[in-house]
Amino acid sequence: MQLIPVQLFDAESSTFTYILFVPGAREAVIIDPVDHHLERDLAHLRRLDLELAYVLETHAHADHVTSAGRLREATGARAAVPSGCGIPPAELQLNDGDVIRFGRGEEIRVLHTPGHTAGSMSYLWRGNVFTGDALLIDGCGRTDFQSGSAAALYDSIHQRLFTLPDATRVWPAHDYRGQQVSTIGWEKAHNARLAHRTRADFIELMANLNLPRPKLIDVAVPANRNLGLPHGG
Amino acid sequence: MQLIPVQLFDAESSTFTYILFVPGAREAVIIDPVDHHLERDLAHLRRLDLELAYVLETHAHADHVTSAGRLREATGARAAVPSGCGIPPAELQLNDGDVIRFGRGEEIRVLHTPGHTAGSMSYLWRGNVFTGDALLIDGCGRTDFQSGSAAALYDSIHQRLFTLPDATRVWPAHDYRGQQVSTIGWEKAHNARLAHRTRADFIELMANLNLPRPKLIDVAVPANRNLGLPHGG
């Protein structure tokens, strides 16, 4: 049976956080929680009567700080992060093909989708793919800092994500235009950056975006590599 | 099997709109859509490859204008509204106990929950209750205009909503504090206005809120009684 996650939003960084659970069972997983929403997210868990099994990160974010470390302390959840993102304090270092298990037989499949960063992962659960900053709705993540690579992102999206069933729901880590959810089928046919565009054209497009440097990158990346906890703390 | 709806938000009026669908099936229902999000909502339906069967209203809103009429025109959906809300152009005039059917055997049960307005309905679907402005998260709708009644609201919440299973997810029509979803169990135990409060105390509390008159009421209510379409148009 396919399900839908609960989708939460941070208006400051336009970041989506997701709570995955099966109604009727208690164990839950949260993906990409944001530091200043710790209390909001704990309240969601309380109200829904959920126990947090895992905090998942799609990558080491440059635009906001995770609450993974503090959520872990508050709930006893384990942190699960991409092995290639340099986040040593996490219990689970995830590799492509890994399966995260929670609740009554729930499985989250780990897909390595590098390009926004070299370590970036997407997560597949019950017909939903959580694409981090790889595939966005009618867009994609930038590839011009950290270990980004437009070529790698093109291959991740075309070879790993666009080969999922068309009806797979796409839940990105960000949206800046009021969009919330899409499908693989829609993105394959309509994504303005990726549909009907060659690899070479995509690489050229991404090389010429001239985006400003993320304001928080020098604070956020080191913090996120420590799950948002103070260093040495 | 229990499911979760897609939850959309209007930041201007803090209104939630919901899309109900079963992944893998095409027919969907939307609850309480907001006029200036018509294009956003149509885009959601397109991206998710959904056909809209019904537009549901929980009541005749005083703080925003519905897009029900225009959504109906754009999609061929039917409008379904509480019979006691004075919305004559809707195809379905709902009464307590009615069942709305869509998709492959989906059923939405209609619960009359008067108090915010005399006609207000809540809708129950697969372990989720859409409570409109009756029960809010850690709060409730106001009862001081239109056909509001604190006594009726107390009875609706205690006798109709709080008698649902504790795990039932509560999806309100509004939230003003970053909350999104709760459960009947949590609200019964913790709702600041309703848990552990007598009917008489609740009526006194609601009589002394001294809330400002909704800015849009004189525009919104007549518009919503025509499904948001221009009168005589």
Short mmCIF file of C-alpha atoms in Angstrom, two decimals:
data_model
loop_
_atom_site.label_atom_id
_atom_site.label_comp_id
_atom_site.label_asym_id
_atom_site.label_seq_id
_atom_site.Cartn_x
_atom_site.Cartn_y
_atom_site.Cartn_z
CA MET A 1 0.00 0.00 0.00
CA GLN A 2 1.31 3.42 -0.86
CA LEU A 3 1.25 6.19 1.72
CA ILE A 4 1.87 9.93 1.98
CA PRO A 5 4.22 11.58 4.49
CA VAL A 6 3.42 14.58 6.66
CA GLN A 7 5.16 17.56 5.07
CA LEU A 8 6.42 20.46 7.23
CA PHE A 9 7.91 23.73 5.97
CA ASP A 10 10.49 26.24 7.15
CA ALA A 11 9.66 29.61 5.58
CA GLU A 12 13.12 31.11 6.31
CA SER A 13 15.07 28.64 4.20
CA SER A 14 12.11 27.22 2.22
CA THR A 15 13.06 23.78 3.53
CA PHE A 16 10.67 20.83 3.72
CA THR A 17 10.90 18.38 6.61
CA TYR A 18 9.03 15.08 6.37
CA ILE A 19 7.59 12.74 8.96
CA LEU A 20 7.13 9.18 7.71
CA PHE A 21 4.81 6.92 9.64
CA VAL A 22 2.11 4.33 9.09
CA PRO A 23 -1.15 5.32 10.78
CA GLY A 24 -1.82 2.85 13.53
CA ALA A 25 1.86 2.08 14.21
CA ARG A 26 4.07 4.16 16.51
CA GLU A 27 7.55 4.25 14.95
CA ALA A 28 8.36 7.20 12.72
CA VAL A 29 11.25 8.62 10.73
CA ILE A 30 11.97 12.31 10.14
CA ILE A 31 13.89 13.60 7.13
CA ASP A 32 15.86 16.88 7.08
CA PRO A 33 14.65 18.57 10.29
CA VAL A 34 15.56 22.26 10.80
CA ASP A 35 17.19 23.54 14.01
CA HIS A 36 14.75 26.27 15.02
CA HIS A 37 11.76 23.96 14.50
CA LEU A 38 12.88 21.45 17.12
CA GLU A 39 9.95 22.21 19.39
CA ARG A 40 7.44 22.21 16.53
CA ASP A 41 8.69 18.82 15.39
CA LEU A 42 8.68 17.33 18.90
CA ALA A 43 5.11 18.60 19.30
CA HIS A 44 4.11 16.85 16.07
CA LEU A 45 5.56 13.60 17.39
CA ARG A 46 3.73 14.00 20.69
CA ARG A 47 0.39 14.88 19.12
CA LEU A 48 0.59 11.99 16.67
CA ASP A 49 1.79 9.68 19.47
CA LEU A 50 4.90 8.67 17.51
CA GLU A 51 8.29 7.35 18.59
CA LEU A 52 11.15 8.57 16.44
CA ALA A 53 13.28 5.68 15.18
CA TYR A 54 15.60 7.57 12.82
CA VAL A 55 16.56 11.09 11.85
CA LEU A 56 17.61 11.05 8.19
CA GLU A 57 19.63 13.67 6.36
CA THR A 58 19.70 13.83 2.56
CA HIS A 59 23.05 15.69 2.61
CA ALA A 60 25.09 18.24 4.59
CA HIS A 61 22.95 21.32 3.96
CA ALA A 62 24.46 24.73 3.19
CA ASP A 63 21.36 26.87 3.80
CA HIS A 64 20.09 25.80 7.21
CA VAL A 65 21.26 23.91 10.28
CA THR A 66 19.81 20.51 11.10
CA SER A 67 18.22 19.63 14.43
CA ALA A 68 19.26 15.98 14.00
CA GLY A 69 21.60 15.93 17.00
CA ARG A 70 19.14 17.57 19.36
CA LEU A 71 16.22 15.48 18.08
CA ARG A 72 18.32 12.40 18.71
CA GLU A 73 19.01 13.55 22.28
CA ALA A 74 15.35 14.38 22.89
CA THR A 75 13.91 11.16 21.50
CA GLY A 76 16.53 8.42 21.50
CA ALA A 77 16.31 8.16 17.70
CA ARG A 78 19.37 7.20 15.71
CA ALA A 79 20.86 9.51 13.09
CA ALA A 80 21.29 8.10 9.59
CA VAL A 81 23.29 10.07 7.03
CA PRO A 82 24.94 9.54 3.65
CA SER A 83 28.38 8.01 4.19
CA GLY A 84 29.95 10.43 1.73
CA CYS A 85 28.78 13.62 3.46
CA GLY A 86 31.35 13.76 6.26
CA ILE A 87 28.95 13.60 9.21
CA PRO A 88 30.92 11.36 11.64
CA PRO A 89 28.65 11.54 14.73
CA ALA A 90 25.76 9.72 13.00
CA GLU A 91 25.15 6.11 14.01
CA LEU A 92 24.29 4.95 10.50
CA GLN A 93 26.54 5.82 7.57
CA LEU A 94 24.38 5.00 4.57
CA ASN A 95 25.52 3.61 1.24
CA ASP A 96 23.69 3.12 -2.03
CA GLY A 97 21.31 0.18 -1.83
CA ASP A 98 21.06 0.17 1.96
CA VAL A 99 17.66 -0.37 3.52
CA ILE A 100 16.54 1.43 6.68
CA ARG A 101 13.94 -0.54 8.62
CA PHE A 102 11.47 0.86 11.11
CA GLY A 103 7.98 0.19 12.50
CA ARG A 104 6.24 -2.98 11.43
CA GLY A 105 8.25 -4.00 8.40
CA GLU A 106 8.70 -0.52 6.91
CA GLU A 107 11.62 -0.17 4.50
CA ILE A 108 13.31 2.94 3.19
CA ARG A 109 15.63 2.29 0.26
CA VAL A 110 18.74 4.44 -0.06
CA LEU A 111 19.58 5.76 -3.52
CA HIS A 112 22.88 7.51 -4.07
CA THR A 113 22.06 10.60 -6.15
CA PRO A 114 25.23 12.71 -6.24
CA GLY A 115 25.48 16.05 -8.02
CA HIS A 116 24.25 18.72 -5.59
CA THR A 117 26.92 17.27 -3.29
CA ALA A 118 28.98 14.15 -3.93
CA GLY A 119 27.39 12.30 -1.04
CA SER A 120 23.73 13.27 -1.55
CA MET A 121 21.17 10.51 -1.11
CA SER A 122 17.52 10.12 -2.06
CA TYR A 123 15.20 7.93 -0.02
CA LEU A 124 12.42 5.74 -1.39
CA TRP A 125 9.45 4.71 0.79
CA ARG A 126 6.08 3.29 -0.29
CA GLY A 127 5.89 5.05 -3.64
CA ASN A 128 7.44 8.30 -2.39
CA VAL A 129 10.93 9.52 -3.19
CA PHE A 130 12.56 12.15 -0.98
CA THR A 131 14.99 13.77 -3.36
CA GLY A 132 16.81 16.28 -1.17
CA ASP A 133 18.43 18.94 -3.35
CA ALA A 134 18.86 16.60 -6.33
CA LEU A 135 15.48 16.78 -8.06
CA LEU A 136 13.26 19.74 -7.15
CA ILE A 137 9.77 20.40 -8.52
CA ASP A 138 10.29 21.83 -11.99
CA GLY A 139 13.95 22.40 -11.09
CA CYS A 140 17.00 20.87 -9.46
CA GLY A 141 19.60 21.65 -6.83
CA ARG A 142 22.60 23.83 -7.66
CA THR A 143 25.91 22.15 -8.42
CA ASP A 144 28.41 24.97 -8.01
CA PHE A 145 29.72 24.53 -4.46
CA GLN A 146 30.82 21.89 -1.98
CA SER A 147 31.38 18.82 -4.13
CA GLY A 148 28.72 19.63 -6.71
CA SER A 149 28.80 18.31 -10.26
CA ALA A 150 26.26 19.03 -12.99
CA ALA A 151 27.30 15.92 -14.88
CA ALA A 152 26.78 13.74 -11.81
CA LEU A 153 23.42 15.39 -11.09
CA TYR A 154 22.19 14.80 -14.64
CA ASP A 155 23.12 11.13 -14.39
CA SER A 156 21.58 10.77 -10.91
CA ILE A 157 18.30 12.24 -12.05
CA HIS A 158 18.08 10.52 -15.42
CA GLN A 159 19.48 7.13 -14.42
CA ARG A 160 18.31 6.75 -10.81
CA LEU A 161 15.25 8.96 -10.29
CA PHE A 162 13.62 9.10 -13.73
CA THR A 163 13.75 5.29 -13.89
CA LEU A 164 11.37 5.02 -10.92
CA PRO A 165 7.67 4.40 -11.75
CA ASP A 166 5.92 7.47 -13.16
CA ALA A 167 3.43 7.59 -10.27
CA THR A 168 6.19 7.86 -7.64
CA ARG A 169 5.56 11.01 -5.61
CA VAL A 170 8.52 13.43 -5.53
CA TRP A 171 9.03 15.24 -2.20
CA PRO A 172 11.95 17.68 -2.50
CA ALA A 173 13.99 19.31 0.26
CA HIS A 174 13.03 22.79 -0.93
CA ASP A 175 10.56 24.77 -2.91
CA TYR A 176 10.57 28.51 -3.47
CA ARG A 177 7.31 28.86 -5.44
CA GLY A 178 4.55 27.36 -3.32
CA GLN A 179 4.84 23.91 -4.86
CA GLN A 180 4.86 20.94 -2.52
CA VAL A 181 4.77 17.60 -4.31
CA SER A 182 5.18 16.25 -7.81
CA THR A 183 5.62 12.89 -9.52
CA ILE A 184 8.43 11.28 -11.48
CA GLY A 185 6.15 11.14 -14.52
CA TRP A 186 5.44 14.87 -14.40
CA GLU A 187 9.08 15.82 -13.87
CA LYS A 188 10.28 13.56 -16.68
CA ALA A 189 7.85 15.22 -19.06
CA HIS A 190 7.91 18.83 -17.84
CA ASN A 191 10.86 19.73 -15.57
CA ALA A 192 12.18 22.93 -17.14
CA ARG A 193 15.82 22.06 -16.46
CA LEU A 194 15.80 18.35 -17.13
CA ALA A 195 13.05 17.26 -19.49
CA HIS A 196 14.13 16.99 -23.12
CA ARG A 197 17.59 18.39 -22.41
CA THR A 198 20.89 16.70 -23.28
CA ARG A 199 23.60 16.12 -20.71
CA ALA A 200 25.85 18.67 -22.41
CA ASP A 201 23.10 21.31 -22.50
CA PHE A 202 22.34 20.70 -18.83
CA ILE A 203 26.01 21.06 -17.84
CA GLU A 204 26.22 24.34 -19.76
CA LEU A 205 22.98 25.61 -18.20
CA MET A 206 24.17 24.80 -14.68
CA ALA A 207 27.56 26.44 -15.30
CA ASN A 208 25.88 29.72 -16.15
CA LEU A 209 23.36 30.17 -13.33
CA ASN A 210 25.56 32.69 -11.50
CA LEU A 211 23.84 32.11 -8.17
CA PRO A 212 24.91 34.02 -5.06
CA ARG A 213 26.92 32.13 -2.46
CA PRO A 214 24.55 30.72 0.23
CA LYS A 215 24.58 33.15 3.15
CA LEU A 216 24.81 30.46 5.79
CA ILE A 217 27.25 28.07 4.09
CA ASP A 218 30.26 28.77 6.35
CA VAL A 219 28.17 28.23 9.46
CA ALA A 220 25.74 25.59 8.23
CA VAL A 221 28.03 23.02 6.63
CA PRO A 222 30.39 22.62 9.63
CA ALA A 223 27.39 22.58 11.97
CA ASN A 224 25.57 19.98 9.89
CA ARG A 225 28.67 17.77 9.80
CA ASN A 226 28.22 17.60 13.57
CA LEU A 227 24.41 16.99 13.31
CA GLY A 228 23.80 20.61 14.31
CA LEU A 229 25.43 20.21 17.71
CA PRO A 230 28.11 22.63 18.99
CA HIS A 231 31.59 21.38 18.17
CA GLY A 232 33.49 19.97 21.11
CA GLY A 233 30.20 20.00 23.05
CA MET B 1 -5.85 1.03 5.59
CA GLN B 2 -5.42 4.52 6.93
CA LEU B 3 -3.98 7.26 4.76
CA ILE B 4 -2.76 10.84 5.03
CA PRO B 5 -3.98 13.73 2.86
CA VAL B 6 -1.79 16.28 1.09
CA GLN B 7 -1.99 19.47 3.15
CA LEU B 8 -1.66 22.88 1.46
CA PHE B 9 -1.50 26.26 3.22
CA ASP B 10 -2.57 29.83 2.49
CA ALA B 11 -0.32 32.16 4.47
CA GLU B 12 -2.64 35.17 4.07
CA SER B 13 -5.60 33.66 5.90
CA SER B 14 -3.70 30.74 7.56
CA THR B 15 -6.11 28.37 5.81
CA PHE B 16 -5.38 24.72 5.13
CA THR B 17 -6.62 23.10 1.95
CA TYR B 18 -6.53 19.31 1.65
CA ILE B 19 -6.25 16.95 -1.30
CA LEU B 20 -7.57 13.45 -0.57
CA PHE B 21 -6.51 10.66 -2.87
CA VAL B 22 -5.35 7.07 -2.78
CA PRO B 23 -1.94 6.66 -4.42
CA GLY B 24 -2.40 4.57 -7.52
CA ALA B 25 -5.99 5.71 -8.16
CA ARG B 26 -6.91 8.86 -10.07
CA GLU B 27 -9.98 10.34 -8.39
CA ALA B 28 -9.40 13.00 -5.75
CA VAL B 29 -11.36 15.32 -3.49
CA ILE B 30 -10.28 18.79 -2.37
CA ILE B 31 -11.48 20.40 0.86
CA ASP B 32 -11.70 24.17 1.44
CA PRO B 33 -9.71 25.51 -1.54
CA VAL B 34 -8.78 29.23 -1.50
CA ASP B 35 -9.50 31.56 -4.44
CA HIS B 36 -6.02 32.94 -5.13
CA HIS B 37 -4.49 29.46 -5.06
CA LEU B 38 -6.57 28.16 -7.97
CA GLU B 39 -3.53 27.77 -10.22
CA ARG B 40 -1.44 26.19 -7.48
CA ASP B 41 -4.14 23.66 -6.77
CA LEU B 42 -4.73 22.85 -10.45
CA ALA B 43 -0.95 22.35 -10.78
CA HIS B 44 -1.01 19.90 -7.88
CA LEU B 45 -3.77 17.92 -9.58
CA ARG B 46 -1.85 17.88 -12.87
CA ARG B 47 1.47 16.86 -11.31
CA LEU B 48 -0.15 14.09 -9.29
CA ASP B 49 -2.20 13.01 -12.33
CA LEU B 50 -5.48 13.33 -10.42
CA GLU B 51 -9.05 13.91 -11.55
CA LEU B 52 -11.09 16.00 -9.16
CA ALA B 53 -14.37 14.31 -8.24
CA TYR B 54 -15.61 16.72 -5.56
CA VAL B 55 -14.87 20.11 -4.07
CA LEU B 56 -15.93 20.04 -0.42
CA GLU B 57 -16.56 23.02 1.84
CA THR B 58 -16.66 22.67 5.62
CA HIS B 59 -18.75 25.86 5.94
CA ALA B 60 -19.28 29.33 4.41
CA HIS B 61 -15.98 30.93 5.39
CA ALA B 62 -15.73 34.49 6.67
CA ASP B 63 -11.98 35.00 6.26
CA HIS B 64 -11.24 33.94 2.70
CA VAL B 65 -13.05 33.27 -0.56
CA THR B 66 -13.34 29.74 -1.91
CA SER B 67 -12.22 28.70 -5.38
CA ALA B 68 -14.86 25.94 -5.42
CA GLY B 69 -16.84 27.42 -8.31
CA ARG B 70 -13.81 28.01 -10.51
CA LEU B 71 -12.26 24.64 -9.63
CA ARG B 72 -15.54 23.03 -10.62
CA GLU B 73 -15.49 24.84 -13.95
CA ALA B 74 -11.86 23.94 -14.59
CA THR B 75 -12.14 20.26 -13.70
CA GLY B 76 -15.72 19.09 -14.00
CA ALA B 77 -15.79 18.24 -10.27
CA ARG B 78 -19.02 18.56 -8.33
CA ALA B 79 -19.35 20.91 -5.38
CA ALA B 80 -20.50 19.38 -2.08
CA VAL B 81 -21.44 21.68 0.80
CA PRO B 82 -23.26 21.54 4.13
CA SER B 83 -26.98 21.88 3.49
CA GLY B 84 -27.31 24.39 6.32
CA CYS B 85 -24.74 26.87 5.01
CA GLY B 86 -26.85 28.57 2.34
CA ILE B 87 -24.71 27.73 -0.69
CA PRO B 88 -27.41 27.03 -3.33
CA PRO B 89 -25.22 26.55 -6.43
CA ALA B 90 -23.56 23.37 -5.08
CA GLU B 91 -24.69 20.08 -6.62
CA LEU B 92 -24.60 18.18 -3.32
CA GLN B 93 -26.29 19.57 -0.22
CA LEU B 94 -24.87 17.43 2.57
CA ASN B 95 -26.62 16.29 5.71
CA ASP B 96 -25.35 14.55 8.81
CA GLY B 97 -24.62 10.89 8.12
CA ASP B 98 -24.27 11.29 4.36
CA VAL B 99 -21.47 9.45 2.62
CA ILE B 100 -19.53 10.94 -0.30
CA ARG B 101 -18.09 8.28 -2.60
CA PHE B 102 -15.16 8.69 -4.96
CA GLY B 103 -12.34 6.68 -6.52
CA ARG B 104 -12.33 2.94 -5.98
CA GLY B 105 -14.67 2.56 -3.04
CA GLU B 106 -13.50 5.62 -1.08
CA GLU B 107 -16.00 6.93 1.45
CA ILE B 108 -16.10 10.25 3.25
CA ARG B 109 -18.56 10.37 6.15
CA VAL B 110 -20.31 13.65 6.87
CA LEU B 111 -20.55 14.72 10.52
CA HIS B 112 -22.66 17.73 11.42
CA THR B 113 -20.55 19.73 13.88
CA PRO B 114 -22.37 23.06 14.39
CA GLY B 115 -21.07 25.85 16.60
CA HIS B 116 -18.67 27.94 14.53
CA THR B 117 -21.61 28.24 12.15
CA ALA B 118 -24.92 26.38 12.42
CA GLY B 119 -24.27 24.44 9.24
CA SER B 120 -20.61 23.49 9.77
CA MET B 121 -19.64 19.95 8.85
CA SER B 122 -16.62 17.77 9.60
CA TYR B 123 -15.53 15.04 7.20
CA LEU B 124 -14.14 11.65 8.14
CA TRP B 125 -11.94 9.66 5.75
CA ARG B 126 -9.68 6.69 6.50
CA GLY B 127 -8.78 7.67 10.05
CA ASN B 128 -8.60 11.40 9.33
CA VAL B 129 -11.14 14.00 10.40
CA PHE B 130 -11.28 17.36 8.64
CA THR B 131 -12.74 19.58 11.30
CA GLY B 132 -13.09 22.95 9.54
CA ASP B 133 -13.36 25.72 12.14
CA ALA B 134 -14.93 23.47 14.78
CA LEU B 135 -11.93 21.79 16.40
CA LEU B 136 -8.55 23.46 15.83
CA ILE B 137 -5.20 22.21 17.16
CA ASP B 138 -5.11 23.21 20.81
CA GLY B 139 -8.04 25.55 20.13
CA CYS B 140 -11.39 25.88 18.40
CA GLY B 141 -13.22 28.14 15.99
CA ARG B 142 -14.88 31.32 17.22
CA THR B 143 -18.62 31.31 17.86
CA ASP B 144 -19.48 35.01 17.92
CA PHE B 145 -20.74 35.75 14.41
CA GLN B 146 -22.87 34.27 11.63
CA SER B 147 -24.86 31.56 13.35
CA GLY B 148 -22.22 30.66 15.92
CA SER B 149 -23.05 29.06 19.27
CA ALA B 150 -20.55 28.13 21.97
CA ALA B 151 -23.00 25.62 23.44
CA ALA B 152 -23.45 23.91 20.09
CA LEU B 153 -19.69 23.88 19.48
CA TYR B 154 -19.00 22.30 22.87
CA ASP B 155 -21.51 19.56 22.14
CA SER B 156 -20.21 19.00 18.61
CA ILE B 157 -16.67 18.59 19.82
CA HIS B 158 -17.39 16.52 22.90
CA GLN B 159 -20.19 14.36 21.49
CA ARG B 160 -19.20 13.99 17.83
CA LEU B 161 -15.44 14.55 17.51
CA PHE B 162 -14.05 13.43 20.86
CA THR B 163 -15.96 10.14 20.51
CA LEU B 164 -13.89 9.20 17.45
CA PRO B 165 -10.94 6.82 18.05
CA ASP B 166 -8.01 8.49 19.81
CA ALA B 167 -5.65 7.82 16.88
CA THR B 168 -7.89 9.71 14.41
CA ARG B 169 -5.80 12.46 12.82
CA VAL B 170 -7.26 15.96 13.18
CA TRP B 171 -6.75 18.24 10.17
CA PRO B 172 -8.19 21.68 10.90
CA ALA B 173 -9.14 24.45 8.45
CA HIS B 174 -6.70 26.88 10.10
CA ASP B 175 -3.66 27.18 12.25
CA TYR B 176 -1.95 30.37 13.32
CA ARG B 177 1.05 28.90 15.19
CA GLY B 178 2.85 26.57 12.78
CA GLN B 179 0.93 23.48 13.84
CA GLN B 180 -0.41 21.22 11.12
CA VAL B 181 -1.95 18.03 12.41
CA SER B 182 -3.07 16.55 15.70
CA THR B 183 -5.09 13.58 16.95
CA ILE B 184 -8.38 13.21 18.76
CA GLY B 185 -6.52 11.61 21.67
CA TRP B 186 -4.15 14.55 22.06
CA GLU B 187 -6.91 17.16 21.79
CA LYS B 188 -9.13 15.36 24.30
CA ALA B 189 -6.26 15.33 26.81
CA HIS B 190 -4.59 18.69 26.10
CA ASN B 191 -6.70 21.15 24.09
CA ALA B 192 -6.44 24.36 26.13
CA ARG B 193 -10.03 25.40 25.46
CA LEU B 194 -11.75 22.06 25.61
CA ALA B 195 -9.93 19.47 27.69
CA HIS B 196 -11.14 19.24 31.30
CA ARG B 197 -13.52 22.20 30.91
CA THR B 198 -17.24 22.14 31.63
CA ARG B 199 -19.81 23.27 29.10
CA ALA B 200 -20.69 26.32 31.22
CA ASP B 201 -17.02 27.32 31.58
CA PHE B 202 -16.50 26.94 27.83
CA ILE B 203 -19.54 29.09 27.03
CA GLU B 204 -18.26 31.80 29.39
CA LEU B 205 -14.76 31.61 27.92
CA MET B 206 -16.07 31.94 24.37
CA ALA B 207 -18.31 34.87 25.32
CA ASN B 208 -15.32 36.84 26.57
CA LEU B 209 -12.80 36.44 23.76
CA ASN B 210 -13.50 39.92 22.38
CA LEU B 211 -12.12 39.06 18.94
CA PRO B 212 -12.08 41.66 16.16
CA ARG B 213 -14.65 41.34 13.39
CA PRO B 214 -13.12 39.38 10.46
CA LYS B 215 -11.92 41.91 7.88
CA LEU B 216 -13.29 40.00 4.91
CA ILE B 217 -16.62 38.84 6.33
CA ASP B 218 -18.86 41.16 4.31
CA VAL B 219 -17.16 40.15 1.10
CA ALA B 220 -16.30 36.54 1.86
CA VAL B 221 -19.57 35.15 3.16
CA PRO B 222 -21.74 36.33 0.23
CA ALA B 223 -19.03 35.21 -2.21
CA ASN B 224 -18.71 31.79 -0.59
CA ARG B 225 -22.47 31.32 -0.68
CA ASN B 226 -22.03 31.46 -4.46
CA LEU B 227 -18.96 29.11 -4.43
CA GLY B 228 -16.70 32.13 -4.93
CA LEU B 229 -18.20 33.01 -8.30
CA PRO B 230 -19.42 36.55 -9.14
CA HIS B 231 -23.11 36.95 -8.39
CA GLY B 232 -25.33 36.96 -11.43
CA GLY B 233 -22.33 35.78 -13.47
#
